[in-house]
Coordinates of C-alpha atoms in Angstrom, one line a residue:
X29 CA 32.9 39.1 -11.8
X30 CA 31.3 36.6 -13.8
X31 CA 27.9 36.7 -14.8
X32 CA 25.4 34.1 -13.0
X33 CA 23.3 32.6 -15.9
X34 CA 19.6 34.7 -15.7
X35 CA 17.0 33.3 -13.8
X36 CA 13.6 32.8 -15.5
X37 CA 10.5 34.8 -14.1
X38 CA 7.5 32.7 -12.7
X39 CA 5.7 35.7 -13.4
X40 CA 7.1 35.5 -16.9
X41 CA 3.1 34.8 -18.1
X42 CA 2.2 38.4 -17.6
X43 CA 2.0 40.8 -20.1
X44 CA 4.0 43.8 -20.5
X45 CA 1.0 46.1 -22.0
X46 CA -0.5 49.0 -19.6
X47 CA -3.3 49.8 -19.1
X48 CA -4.9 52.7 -20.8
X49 CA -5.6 55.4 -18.4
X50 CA -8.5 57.0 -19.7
X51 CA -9.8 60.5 -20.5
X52 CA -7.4 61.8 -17.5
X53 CA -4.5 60.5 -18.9
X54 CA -5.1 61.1 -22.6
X55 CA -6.2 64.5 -22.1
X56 CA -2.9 65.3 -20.4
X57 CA -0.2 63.1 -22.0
X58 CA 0.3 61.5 -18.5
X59 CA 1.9 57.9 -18.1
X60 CA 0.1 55.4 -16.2
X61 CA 1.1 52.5 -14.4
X62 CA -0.5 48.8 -15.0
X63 CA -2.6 49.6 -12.0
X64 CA -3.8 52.7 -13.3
X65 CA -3.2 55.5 -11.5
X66 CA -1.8 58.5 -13.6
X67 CA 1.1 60.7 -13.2
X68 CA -1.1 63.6 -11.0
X69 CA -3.3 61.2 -9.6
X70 CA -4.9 62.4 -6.0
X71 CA -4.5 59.0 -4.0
X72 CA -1.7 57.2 -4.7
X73 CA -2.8 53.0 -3.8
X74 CA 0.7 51.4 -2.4
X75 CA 1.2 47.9 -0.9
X76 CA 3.9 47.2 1.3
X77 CA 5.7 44.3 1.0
X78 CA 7.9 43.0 3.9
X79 CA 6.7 45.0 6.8
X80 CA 9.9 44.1 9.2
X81 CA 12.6 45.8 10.4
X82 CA 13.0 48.1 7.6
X83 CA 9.4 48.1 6.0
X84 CA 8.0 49.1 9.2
X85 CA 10.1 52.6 8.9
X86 CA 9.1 53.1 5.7
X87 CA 5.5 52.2 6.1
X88 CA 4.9 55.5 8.3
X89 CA 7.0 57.8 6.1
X90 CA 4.9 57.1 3.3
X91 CA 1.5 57.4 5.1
X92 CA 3.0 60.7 6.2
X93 CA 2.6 62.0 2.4
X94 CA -0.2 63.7 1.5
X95 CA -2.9 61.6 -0.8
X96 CA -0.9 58.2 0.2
X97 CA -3.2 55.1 1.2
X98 CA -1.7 51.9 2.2
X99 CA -3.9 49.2 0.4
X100 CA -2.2 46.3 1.6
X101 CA 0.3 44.8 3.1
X102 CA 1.9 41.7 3.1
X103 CA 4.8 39.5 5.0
X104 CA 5.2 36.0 6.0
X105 CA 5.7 36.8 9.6
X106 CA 2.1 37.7 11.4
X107 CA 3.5 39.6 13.9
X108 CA 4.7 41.8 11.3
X109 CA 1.5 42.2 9.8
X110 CA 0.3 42.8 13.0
X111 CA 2.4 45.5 13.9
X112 CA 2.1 47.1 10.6
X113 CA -2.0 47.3 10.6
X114 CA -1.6 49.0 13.8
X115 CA 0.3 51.6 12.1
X116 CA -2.0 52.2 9.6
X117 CA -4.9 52.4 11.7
X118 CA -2.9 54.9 13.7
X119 CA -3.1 56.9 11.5
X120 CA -6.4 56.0 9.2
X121 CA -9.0 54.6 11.9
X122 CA -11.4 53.2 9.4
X123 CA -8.6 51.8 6.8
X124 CA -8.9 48.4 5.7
X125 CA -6.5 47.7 3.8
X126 CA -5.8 43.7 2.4
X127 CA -3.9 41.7 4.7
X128 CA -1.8 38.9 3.3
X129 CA 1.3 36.6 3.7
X130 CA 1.6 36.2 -0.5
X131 CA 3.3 38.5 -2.4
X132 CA 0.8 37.2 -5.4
X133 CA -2.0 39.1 -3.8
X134 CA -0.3 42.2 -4.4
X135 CA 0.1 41.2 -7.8
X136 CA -2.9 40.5 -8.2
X137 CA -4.3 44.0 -7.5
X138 CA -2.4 45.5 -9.6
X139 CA -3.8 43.2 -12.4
X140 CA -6.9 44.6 -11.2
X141 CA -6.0 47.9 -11.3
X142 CA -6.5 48.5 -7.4
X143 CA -2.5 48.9 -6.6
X144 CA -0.5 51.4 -8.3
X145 CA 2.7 51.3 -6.3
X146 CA 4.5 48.6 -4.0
X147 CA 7.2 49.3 -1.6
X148 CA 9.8 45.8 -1.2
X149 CA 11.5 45.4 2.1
X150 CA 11.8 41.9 1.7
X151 CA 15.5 40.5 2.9
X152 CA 18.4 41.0 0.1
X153 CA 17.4 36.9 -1.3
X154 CA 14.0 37.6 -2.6
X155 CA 14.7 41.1 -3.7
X156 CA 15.1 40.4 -7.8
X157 CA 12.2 38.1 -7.8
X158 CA 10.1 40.3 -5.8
X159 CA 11.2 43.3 -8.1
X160 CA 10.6 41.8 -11.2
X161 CA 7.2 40.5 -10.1
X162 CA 6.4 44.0 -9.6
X163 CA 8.2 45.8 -12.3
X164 CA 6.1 43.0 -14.8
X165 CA 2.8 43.8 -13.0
X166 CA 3.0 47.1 -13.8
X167 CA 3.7 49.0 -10.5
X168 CA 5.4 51.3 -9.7
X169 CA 8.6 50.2 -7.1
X170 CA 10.3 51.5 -4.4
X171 CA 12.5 48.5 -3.5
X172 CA 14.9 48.4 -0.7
X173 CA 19.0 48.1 -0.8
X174 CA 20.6 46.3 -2.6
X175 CA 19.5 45.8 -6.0
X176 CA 20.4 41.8 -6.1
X177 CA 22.6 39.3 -4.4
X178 CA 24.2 38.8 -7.8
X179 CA 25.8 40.2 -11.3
X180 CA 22.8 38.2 -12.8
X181 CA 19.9 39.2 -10.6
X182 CA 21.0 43.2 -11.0
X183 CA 21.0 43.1 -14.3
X184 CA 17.3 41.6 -14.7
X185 CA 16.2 44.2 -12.2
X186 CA 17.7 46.8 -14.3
X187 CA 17.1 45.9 -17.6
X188 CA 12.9 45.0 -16.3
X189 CA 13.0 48.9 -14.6
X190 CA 14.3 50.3 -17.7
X191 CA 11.1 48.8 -19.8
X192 CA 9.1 49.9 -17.0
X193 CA 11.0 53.5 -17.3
X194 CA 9.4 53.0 -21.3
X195 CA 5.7 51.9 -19.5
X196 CA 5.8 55.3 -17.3
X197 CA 6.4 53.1 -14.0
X198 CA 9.2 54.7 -11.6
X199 CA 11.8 52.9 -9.8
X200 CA 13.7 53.9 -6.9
X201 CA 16.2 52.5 -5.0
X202 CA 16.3 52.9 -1.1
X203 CA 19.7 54.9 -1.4
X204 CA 18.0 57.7 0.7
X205 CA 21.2 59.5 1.0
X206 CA 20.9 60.5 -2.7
X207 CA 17.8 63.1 -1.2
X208 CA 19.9 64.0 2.3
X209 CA 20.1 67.6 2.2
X210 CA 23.8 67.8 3.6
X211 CA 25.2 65.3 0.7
X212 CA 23.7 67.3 -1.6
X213 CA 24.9 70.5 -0.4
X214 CA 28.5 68.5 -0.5
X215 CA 28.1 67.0 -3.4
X216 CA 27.5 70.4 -5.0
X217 CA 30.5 72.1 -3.9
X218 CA 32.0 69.0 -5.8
X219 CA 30.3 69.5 -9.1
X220 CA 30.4 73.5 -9.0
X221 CA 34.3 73.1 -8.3
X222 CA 34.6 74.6 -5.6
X223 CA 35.6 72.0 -3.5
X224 CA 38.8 71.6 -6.6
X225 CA 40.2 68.1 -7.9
X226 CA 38.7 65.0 -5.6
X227 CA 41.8 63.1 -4.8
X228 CA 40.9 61.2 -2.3
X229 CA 37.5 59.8 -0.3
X230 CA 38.2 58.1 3.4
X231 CA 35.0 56.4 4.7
X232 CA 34.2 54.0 7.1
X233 CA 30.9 52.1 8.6
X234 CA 32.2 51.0 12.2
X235 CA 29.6 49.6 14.4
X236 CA 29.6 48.7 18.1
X237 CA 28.1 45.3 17.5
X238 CA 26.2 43.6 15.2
X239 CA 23.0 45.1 14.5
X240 CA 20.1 44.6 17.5
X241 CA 17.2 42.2 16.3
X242 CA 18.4 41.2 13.2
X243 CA 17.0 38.0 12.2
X244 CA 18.7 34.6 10.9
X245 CA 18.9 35.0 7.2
X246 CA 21.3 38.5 8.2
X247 CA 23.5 36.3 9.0
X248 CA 23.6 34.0 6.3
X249 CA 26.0 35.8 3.3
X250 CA 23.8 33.6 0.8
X251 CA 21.1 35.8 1.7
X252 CA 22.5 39.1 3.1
X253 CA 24.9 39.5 0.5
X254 CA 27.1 39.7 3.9
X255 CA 28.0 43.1 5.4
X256 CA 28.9 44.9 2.1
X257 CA 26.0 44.3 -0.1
X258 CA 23.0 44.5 2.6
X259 CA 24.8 47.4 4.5
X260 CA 27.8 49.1 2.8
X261 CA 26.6 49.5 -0.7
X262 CA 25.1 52.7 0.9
X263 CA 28.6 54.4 1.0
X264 CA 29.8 52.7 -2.1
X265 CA 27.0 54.7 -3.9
X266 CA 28.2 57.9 -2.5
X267 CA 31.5 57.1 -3.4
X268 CA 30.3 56.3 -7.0
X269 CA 28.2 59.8 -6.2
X270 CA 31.3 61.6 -5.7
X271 CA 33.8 60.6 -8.4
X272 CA 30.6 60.2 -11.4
X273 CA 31.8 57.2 -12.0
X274 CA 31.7 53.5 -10.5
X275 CA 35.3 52.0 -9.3
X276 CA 37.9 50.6 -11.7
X277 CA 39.2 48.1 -9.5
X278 CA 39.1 47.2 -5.8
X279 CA 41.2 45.5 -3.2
X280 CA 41.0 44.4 0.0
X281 CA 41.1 42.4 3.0
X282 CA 38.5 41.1 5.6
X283 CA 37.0 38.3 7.4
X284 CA 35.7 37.2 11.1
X285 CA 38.3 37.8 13.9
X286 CA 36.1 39.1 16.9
X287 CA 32.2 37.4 15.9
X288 CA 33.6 33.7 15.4
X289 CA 30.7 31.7 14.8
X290 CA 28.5 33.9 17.0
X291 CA 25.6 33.6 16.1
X292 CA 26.1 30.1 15.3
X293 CA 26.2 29.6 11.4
X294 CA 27.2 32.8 10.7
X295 CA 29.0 33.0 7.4
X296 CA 29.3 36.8 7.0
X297 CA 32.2 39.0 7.9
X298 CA 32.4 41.1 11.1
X299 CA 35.1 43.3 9.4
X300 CA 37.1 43.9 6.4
X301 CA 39.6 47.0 4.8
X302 CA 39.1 48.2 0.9
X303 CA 41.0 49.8 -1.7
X304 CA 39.1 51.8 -4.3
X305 CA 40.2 53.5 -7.6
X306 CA 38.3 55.2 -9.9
X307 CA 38.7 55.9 -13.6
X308 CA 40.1 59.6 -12.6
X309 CA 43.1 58.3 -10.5
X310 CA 40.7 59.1 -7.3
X311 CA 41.1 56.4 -4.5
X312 CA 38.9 55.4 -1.7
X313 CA 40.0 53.6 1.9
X314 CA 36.9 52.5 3.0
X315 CA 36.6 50.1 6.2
X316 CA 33.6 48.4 8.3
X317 CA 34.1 46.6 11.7
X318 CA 31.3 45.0 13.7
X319 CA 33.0 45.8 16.7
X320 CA 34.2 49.7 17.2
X321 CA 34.3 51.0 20.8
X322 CA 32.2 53.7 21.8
X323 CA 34.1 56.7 21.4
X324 CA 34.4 58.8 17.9
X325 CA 37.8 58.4 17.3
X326 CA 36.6 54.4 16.6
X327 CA 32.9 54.1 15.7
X328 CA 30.3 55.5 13.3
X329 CA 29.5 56.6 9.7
X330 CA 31.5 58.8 7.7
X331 CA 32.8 59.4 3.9
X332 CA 35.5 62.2 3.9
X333 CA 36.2 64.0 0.9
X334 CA 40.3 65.3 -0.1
X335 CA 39.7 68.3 -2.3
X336 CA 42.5 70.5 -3.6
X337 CA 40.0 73.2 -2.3
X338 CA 38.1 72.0 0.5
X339 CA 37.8 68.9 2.8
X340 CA 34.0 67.9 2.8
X341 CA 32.2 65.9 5.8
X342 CA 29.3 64.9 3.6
X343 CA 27.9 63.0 6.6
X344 CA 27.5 66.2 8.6
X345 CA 27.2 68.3 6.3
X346 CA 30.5 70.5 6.8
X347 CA 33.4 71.3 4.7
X348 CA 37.0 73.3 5.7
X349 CA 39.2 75.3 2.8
X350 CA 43.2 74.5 2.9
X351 CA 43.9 77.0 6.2
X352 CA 41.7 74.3 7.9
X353 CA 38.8 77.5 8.4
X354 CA 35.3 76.0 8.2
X355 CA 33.5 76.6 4.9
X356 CA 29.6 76.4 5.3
X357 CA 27.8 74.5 2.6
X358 CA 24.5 76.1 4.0
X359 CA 23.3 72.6 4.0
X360 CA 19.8 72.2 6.0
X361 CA 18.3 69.5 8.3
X362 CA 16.0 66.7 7.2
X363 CA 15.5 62.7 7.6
X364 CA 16.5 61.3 4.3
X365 CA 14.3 58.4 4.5
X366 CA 11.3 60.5 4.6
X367 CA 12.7 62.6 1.9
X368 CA 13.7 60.0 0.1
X369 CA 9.9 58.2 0.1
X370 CA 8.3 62.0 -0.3
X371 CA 10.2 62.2 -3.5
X372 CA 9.5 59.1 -4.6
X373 CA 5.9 59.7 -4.2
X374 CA 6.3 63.3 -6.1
X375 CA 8.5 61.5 -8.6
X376 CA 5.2 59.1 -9.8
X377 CA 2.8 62.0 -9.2
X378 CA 4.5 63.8 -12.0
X379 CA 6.2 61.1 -14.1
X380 CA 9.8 61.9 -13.5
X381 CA 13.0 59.4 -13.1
X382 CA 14.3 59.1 -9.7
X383 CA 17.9 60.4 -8.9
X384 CA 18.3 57.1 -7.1
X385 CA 17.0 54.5 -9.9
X386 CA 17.7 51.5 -11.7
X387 CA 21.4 52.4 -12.8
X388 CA 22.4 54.1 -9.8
X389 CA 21.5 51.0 -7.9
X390 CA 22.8 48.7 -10.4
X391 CA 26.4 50.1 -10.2
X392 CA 26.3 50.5 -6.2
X393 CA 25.1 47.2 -5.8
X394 CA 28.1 45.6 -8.5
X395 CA 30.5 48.1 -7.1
X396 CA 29.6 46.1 -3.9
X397 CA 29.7 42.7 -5.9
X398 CA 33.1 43.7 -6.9
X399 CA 34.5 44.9 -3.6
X400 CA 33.2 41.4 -2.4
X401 CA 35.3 39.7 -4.9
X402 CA 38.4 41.4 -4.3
X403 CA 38.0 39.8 -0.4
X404 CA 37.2 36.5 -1.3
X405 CA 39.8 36.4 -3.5
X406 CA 42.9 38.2 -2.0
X407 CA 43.3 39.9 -5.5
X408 CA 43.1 43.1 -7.3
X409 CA 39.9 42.8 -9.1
X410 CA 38.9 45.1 -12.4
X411 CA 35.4 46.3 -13.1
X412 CA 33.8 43.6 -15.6
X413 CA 29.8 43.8 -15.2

């Protein structure tokens, strides 16, 4: 993959100094954000940006944490800030919290120190500038799969999170599977060795159409990154998860055989087969189709791990030893997204890194990148971020 050349900042005018955070802060050694709330704070200030499809499930998980208050919320689209106030007065009658199509206002408050975090839900295209924005503010981000469209975009948003890493902001990546209890449970067995040499991963995203309500830009590869980067990139982390490593070189095939043109414009992929190896000899067969049939055998999510010990399900959880007897993993229930935002939320409270930050998503999201090259081109493609 080639580098795209970097893309200046418009928000390249604001300084990188935080703000002090006072006695509080001092007394303690706690990091601050440029807004100003300290690690330990009681009310955490977050504005939600891009309060569709997406936003509008993470906007309740959040308000479901304890000491949580959504300050504002912005989109373009006024029934989603419609629907979104509604939420929040759902749950806080008397909130009032800033109502704005302009990303700037958001901005703004952190400048003013009335914003500490903002949560990006914005379509895949105005991910890296809204990231940046933030990161440069001095927030604190949970931004939304994937990182960037490009090589060039990712590495901004990586490079701007690791100075905010430096500032005491956290960043966090919406790879909510990272804090599912049953791929942790898995991916223990994996690290403990008890699950033996990984060999092999088989994983698959096979959907029954394409996705209900989705809006234009989906559609559009220039600004969905087409199925891989603003859907797959999910598995390709786990993958990455699995082997502790990202992919050495990827191959594949894929295109549009069943979706022709429907919706009309469409420019991304309704299906498409990959080849994965990793640095350890590990391979992965990984396939998505826009158009599985209703039944198990074709449709639905999985990543199956070959172990000289055990097989692993990590989607559900379950794992079988070499007679093919069931081996529990005593993994436990839970939604990951509200895990996921719960942690995140615990994560800036007490000033830790997220498990699902700014190099994690950087190598899902060029793992992605690279898998996409290998399509386009019909070639075997090496790692070269």
């Amino acid at each position: 993959m080639t580098p795209d050349a970097p893309r200046q900042s418009d928000l390249s005018r604001r300084q990188f100094l935080v703000r002090s955070a006072g006695i509080a802060g001092a007394s303690f050694g706690l990091g601050v954000s440029r807004g100003g709330a300290a690690h330990g704070a009681a009310e955490l200030r977050v504005g939600f940006l891009g309060v569709g499809e997406r936003g509008l499930q993470l906007l309740p998980a959040f308000l479901g944490c304890e000491g949580v208050r959504a300050a504002a919320i912005a989109d373009v689209a006024p029934p989603n800030r419609a629907r979104a106030l509604d939420v929040v007065r759902q749950r806080a009658p008397d909130s009032q919290p800033l109502v704005t199509e302009s990303a700037e206002r958001l901005l703004e408050l952190v400048d003013r120190g009335a914003l500490d975090a903002i949560v990006i839900a914005t379509p895949p295209f105005r991910h890296a500038e809204h990231a940046v924005a933030a990161l440069r503010a001095g927030a604190h981000v949970y931004l939304e799969k994937p990182m960037g469209l490009t090589l060039a975009e990712s590495t901004e948003i990586r490079d701007e999170a690791r100075r905010g890493r430096e500032r005491g902001q956290v960043f966090q990546l919406g790879f909510q599977r990272r804090y599912n209890p049953r791929y942790l449970a898995g991916i223990e067995a994996i690290r403990s060795g008890r699950a033996g040499e990984i060999l092999f991963v088989r994983a698959q995203w096979h959907n029954l159409g394409d996705p209900a309500g989705r809006k234009a830009w989906y559609y559009q590869r220039e600004k969905s990154g087409d199925l891989l980067l603003e859907q797959s990139c999910h598995q390709l982390d786990v993958c990455n998860w699995v082997f502790d490593a990202h992919p050495a070189r990827a191959c594949g095939f894929g295109g549009t055989n069943r979706f022709v043109d429907e919706p009309p414009g469409r420019t991304i992929r309704d299906h498409y087969g990959l080849t994965l190896e990793y640095p350890c000899g590990g391979k992965v067969s990984y396939s998505q189709v826009s158009y599985a049939i209703p039944d198990r055998r074709f449709s639905g999510v999985y990543e199956l791990v070959f172990g000289t010990r055990l097989g692993i399900d990590l989607w559900n959880g379950l794992a079988w030893d070499r007679s093919g007897k069931t081996v529990s993993l005593g993994a436990p229930g839970g939604n990951d997204t509200r895990i996921a935002v719960e942690s995140f939320v615990d994560h800036v409270r007490r000033g830790e890194e997220s498990r699902a930050g700014a190099d994690v998503g950087f190598e899902a999201t060029v793992s992605a990148l690279l898998c996409l090259e290998a399509l386009d081109t019909g070639r075997v493609v090496d790692w070269h971020a």
